[in-house]
Amino acid sequence: QVQLAESGGGSVQTGGSLRLSCKISGYTYTTGCLAWFRQVPGKEREGVASFSFELGSNTDYADSVKGRFTISQDKAKNTVYLQMTTLNPEDTAMYYCAANGRVRNCAWNGYNYWGPGTPVTVSS
């Protein structure tokens, strides 16, 4: 049924930019949320940015990425993006997107569909 696929990861230097894509297949969300997460081995998974399909806008950003990352949607392509700018080595991680059509409040809980991830490496 629902499948999520991330793309756009890669390796950049400090201060660079990347745009990650989360392609949704098998379903079109009109309610619920999609969020981007990231994780480094040995560390806790961190919520990065969340998007409400009902509101058609972002709902939450991690404090560490506010002002640098932007989440947005292209309805025609059934895709949600994470535009990342002013990257630093602390942003290095595997990035995942996740969705749930029944989530009322987005943030970081209740997601049941996950993509396989796309890696981001930021070097100095």
PDB file of C-alpha atoms in Angstrom:
ATOM      1  CA  GLN A   1       0.000   0.000   0.000  1.00  0.00           C
ATOM      2  CA  VAL A   2       1.691   3.155   1.234  1.00  0.00           C
ATOM      3  CA  GLN A   3       5.343   3.457   0.324  1.00  0.00           C
ATOM      4  CA  LEU A   4       7.725   6.275   1.151  1.00  0.00           C
ATOM      5  CA  ALA A   5      11.019   6.777  -0.631  1.00  0.00           C
ATOM      6  CA  GLU A   6      13.606   9.381   0.311  1.00  0.00           C
ATOM      7  CA  SER A   7      16.128  10.797  -2.114  1.00  0.00           C
ATOM      8  CA  GLY A   8      18.496  13.730  -2.447  1.00  0.00           C
ATOM      9  CA  GLY A   9      21.032  12.882   0.207  1.00  0.00           C
ATOM     10  CA  GLY A  10      24.729  13.228  -0.390  1.00  0.00           C
ATOM     11  CA  SER A  11      27.969  14.738   0.799  1.00  0.00           C
ATOM     12  CA  VAL A  12      28.504  18.488   1.125  1.00  0.00           C
ATOM     13  CA  GLN A  13      30.868  20.843   2.887  1.00  0.00           C
ATOM     14  CA  THR A  14      29.981  23.029   5.833  1.00  0.00           C
ATOM     15  CA  GLY A  15      27.722  25.871   4.736  1.00  0.00           C
ATOM     16  CA  GLY A  16      26.303  23.967   1.795  1.00  0.00           C
ATOM     17  CA  SER A  17      22.725  23.053   0.943  1.00  0.00           C
ATOM     18  CA  LEU A  18      20.736  19.958   0.042  1.00  0.00           C
ATOM     19  CA  ARG A  19      17.099  19.282  -0.771  1.00  0.00           C
ATOM     20  CA  LEU A  20      15.687  15.960   0.336  1.00  0.00           C
ATOM     21  CA  SER A  21      12.570  14.486  -1.259  1.00  0.00           C
ATOM     22  CA  CYS A  22      10.007  12.107   0.190  1.00  0.00           C
ATOM     23  CA  LYS A  23       7.977  10.502  -2.590  1.00  0.00           C
ATOM     24  CA  ILE A  24       4.678   8.996  -1.457  1.00  0.00           C
ATOM     25  CA  SER A  25       3.229   6.102  -3.464  1.00  0.00           C
ATOM     26  CA  GLY A  26       0.006   4.146  -3.076  1.00  0.00           C
ATOM     27  CA  TYR A  27      -1.895   6.835  -1.180  1.00  0.00           C
ATOM     28  CA  THR A  28      -2.726  10.517  -1.243  1.00  0.00           C
ATOM     29  CA  TYR A  29      -2.840  12.109   2.191  1.00  0.00           C
ATOM     30  CA  THR A  30      -5.472  14.746   2.903  1.00  0.00           C
ATOM     31  CA  THR A  31      -5.268  14.418   6.669  1.00  0.00           C
ATOM     32  CA  GLY A  32      -2.517  13.554   9.092  1.00  0.00           C
ATOM     33  CA  CYS A  33       1.149  14.378   9.010  1.00  0.00           C
ATOM     34  CA  LEU A  34       4.510  13.696   7.478  1.00  0.00           C
ATOM     35  CA  ALA A  35       7.734  14.269   9.349  1.00  0.00           C
ATOM     36  CA  TRP A  36      11.447  14.123   8.716  1.00  0.00           C
ATOM     37  CA  PHE A  37      13.658  12.404  11.261  1.00  0.00           C
ATOM     38  CA  ARG A  38      17.386  11.829  11.475  1.00  0.00           C
ATOM     39  CA  GLN A  39      19.557   9.410  13.366  1.00  0.00           C
ATOM     40  CA  VAL A  40      23.241   8.795  13.985  1.00  0.00           C
ATOM     41  CA  PRO A  41      24.400   5.351  15.177  1.00  0.00           C
ATOM     42  CA  GLY A  42      24.475   5.242  18.959  1.00  0.00           C
ATOM     43  CA  LYS A  43      22.319   8.342  19.341  1.00  0.00           C
ATOM     44  CA  GLU A  44      18.619   8.926  19.851  1.00  0.00           C
ATOM     45  CA  ARG A  45      16.459   9.485  16.787  1.00  0.00           C
ATOM     46  CA  GLU A  46      15.588  13.147  16.397  1.00  0.00           C
ATOM     47  CA  GLY A  47      12.530  14.749  14.861  1.00  0.00           C
ATOM     48  CA  VAL A  48      13.616  17.413  12.384  1.00  0.00           C
ATOM     49  CA  ALA A  49      10.529  18.890  10.720  1.00  0.00           C
ATOM     50  CA  SER A  50       6.847  18.007  10.467  1.00  0.00           C
ATOM     51  CA  PHE A  51       4.089  18.885   8.009  1.00  0.00           C
ATOM     52  CA  SER A  52       0.305  18.835   8.368  1.00  0.00           C
ATOM     53  CA  PHE A  53      -1.626  17.740   5.287  1.00  0.00           C
ATOM     54  CA  GLU A  54      -4.804  19.286   6.691  1.00  0.00           C
ATOM     55  CA  LEU A  55      -3.190  22.657   7.261  1.00  0.00           C
ATOM     56  CA  GLY A  56      -0.944  22.437   4.221  1.00  0.00           C
ATOM     57  CA  SER A  57       1.960  23.824   6.198  1.00  0.00           C
ATOM     58  CA  ASN A  58       4.744  22.987   8.601  1.00  0.00           C
ATOM     59  CA  THR A  59       3.950  22.454  12.262  1.00  0.00           C
ATOM     60  CA  ASP A  60       7.258  21.827  14.034  1.00  0.00           C
ATOM     61  CA  TYR A  61      10.991  22.199  13.636  1.00  0.00           C
ATOM     62  CA  ALA A  62      13.755  21.011  15.883  1.00  0.00           C
ATOM     63  CA  ASP A  63      15.426  23.926  17.621  1.00  0.00           C
ATOM     64  CA  SER A  64      18.729  22.970  16.044  1.00  0.00           C
ATOM     65  CA  VAL A  65      17.399  23.454  12.494  1.00  0.00           C
ATOM     66  CA  LYS A  66      15.061  26.425  12.862  1.00  0.00           C
ATOM     67  CA  GLY A  67      15.908  29.103  10.349  1.00  0.00           C
ATOM     68  CA  ARG A  68      17.966  26.690   8.272  1.00  0.00           C
ATOM     69  CA  PHE A  69      15.573  23.901   7.203  1.00  0.00           C
ATOM     70  CA  THR A  70      12.217  24.228   5.456  1.00  0.00           C
ATOM     71  CA  ILE A  71       9.592  21.526   4.911  1.00  0.00           C
ATOM     72  CA  SER A  72       7.147  21.879   2.022  1.00  0.00           C
ATOM     73  CA  GLN A  73       4.805  19.913  -0.228  1.00  0.00           C
ATOM     74  CA  ASP A  74       4.253  19.507  -3.962  1.00  0.00           C
ATOM     75  CA  LYS A  75       0.741  18.081  -4.181  1.00  0.00           C
ATOM     76  CA  ALA A  76       0.934  17.341  -7.898  1.00  0.00           C
ATOM     77  CA  LYS A  77       3.998  15.174  -7.354  1.00  0.00           C
ATOM     78  CA  ASN A  78       2.759  13.709  -4.060  1.00  0.00           C
ATOM     79  CA  THR A  79       6.102  14.665  -2.593  1.00  0.00           C
ATOM     80  CA  VAL A  80       7.274  16.429   0.548  1.00  0.00           C
ATOM     81  CA  TYR A  81      10.617  18.196   0.584  1.00  0.00           C
ATOM     82  CA  LEU A  82      13.145  19.153   3.207  1.00  0.00           C
ATOM     83  CA  GLN A  83      15.255  22.077   2.051  1.00  0.00           C
ATOM     84  CA  MET A  84      18.407  22.229   4.145  1.00  0.00           C
ATOM     85  CA  THR A  85      20.733  25.217   4.112  1.00  0.00           C
ATOM     86  CA  THR A  86      23.776  26.352   6.071  1.00  0.00           C
ATOM     87  CA  LEU A  87      24.617  22.760   6.829  1.00  0.00           C
ATOM     88  CA  ASN A  88      27.160  21.885   9.490  1.00  0.00           C
ATOM     89  CA  PRO A  89      28.801  18.603  10.541  1.00  0.00           C
ATOM     90  CA  GLU A  90      26.208  18.162  13.305  1.00  0.00           C
ATOM     91  CA  ASP A  91      23.617  17.648  10.564  1.00  0.00           C
ATOM     92  CA  THR A  92      25.371  14.474   9.397  1.00  0.00           C
ATOM     93  CA  ALA A  93      22.920  11.586   9.793  1.00  0.00           C
ATOM     94  CA  MET A  94      20.599   9.174   8.068  1.00  0.00           C
ATOM     95  CA  TYR A  95      17.427  11.080   7.231  1.00  0.00           C
ATOM     96  CA  TYR A  96      14.029   9.379   7.177  1.00  0.00           C
ATOM     97  CA  CYS A  97      10.531  10.483   6.291  1.00  0.00           C
ATOM     98  CA  ALA A  98       7.466   9.028   7.985  1.00  0.00           C
ATOM     99  CA  ALA A  99       3.709   9.480   7.638  1.00  0.00           C
ATOM    100  CA  ASN A 100       0.379   8.708   9.250  1.00  0.00           C
ATOM    101  CA  GLY A 101      -2.975   9.858   7.907  1.00  0.00           C
ATOM    102  CA  ARG A 102      -4.711   9.735  11.281  1.00  0.00           C
ATOM    103  CA  VAL A 103      -2.303  11.772  13.368  1.00  0.00           C
ATOM    104  CA  ARG A 104      -4.058  14.777  14.906  1.00  0.00           C
ATOM    105  CA  ASN A 105      -1.042  16.639  16.223  1.00  0.00           C
ATOM    106  CA  CYS A 106       2.066  16.159  14.157  1.00  0.00           C
ATOM    107  CA  ALA A 107       5.346  16.610  16.033  1.00  0.00           C
ATOM    108  CA  TRP A 108       7.244  13.355  16.466  1.00  0.00           C
ATOM    109  CA  ASN A 109       4.882  10.569  17.566  1.00  0.00           C
ATOM    110  CA  GLY A 110       2.467   8.140  15.958  1.00  0.00           C
ATOM    111  CA  TYR A 111       4.105   7.570  12.574  1.00  0.00           C
ATOM    112  CA  ASN A 112       3.588   4.108  11.111  1.00  0.00           C
ATOM    113  CA  TYR A 113       4.983   4.314   7.578  1.00  0.00           C
ATOM    114  CA  TRP A 114       8.687   4.917   7.096  1.00  0.00           C
ATOM    115  CA  GLY A 115      11.042   5.209   4.184  1.00  0.00           C
ATOM    116  CA  PRO A 116      14.395   3.423   4.068  1.00  0.00           C
ATOM    117  CA  GLY A 117      16.360   6.625   4.584  1.00  0.00           C
ATOM    118  CA  THR A 118      18.838   8.757   2.674  1.00  0.00           C
ATOM    119  CA  PRO A 119      22.272   9.641   4.066  1.00  0.00           C
ATOM    120  CA  VAL A 120      23.586  13.164   4.550  1.00  0.00           C
ATOM    121  CA  THR A 121      27.237  13.837   5.279  1.00  0.00           C
ATOM    122  CA  VAL A 122      28.555  17.318   6.029  1.00  0.00           C
ATOM    123  CA  SER A 123      32.306  17.794   6.230  1.00  0.00           C
ATOM    124  CA  SER A 124      34.399  20.753   7.348  1.00  0.00           C
TER     125      SER A 124
END
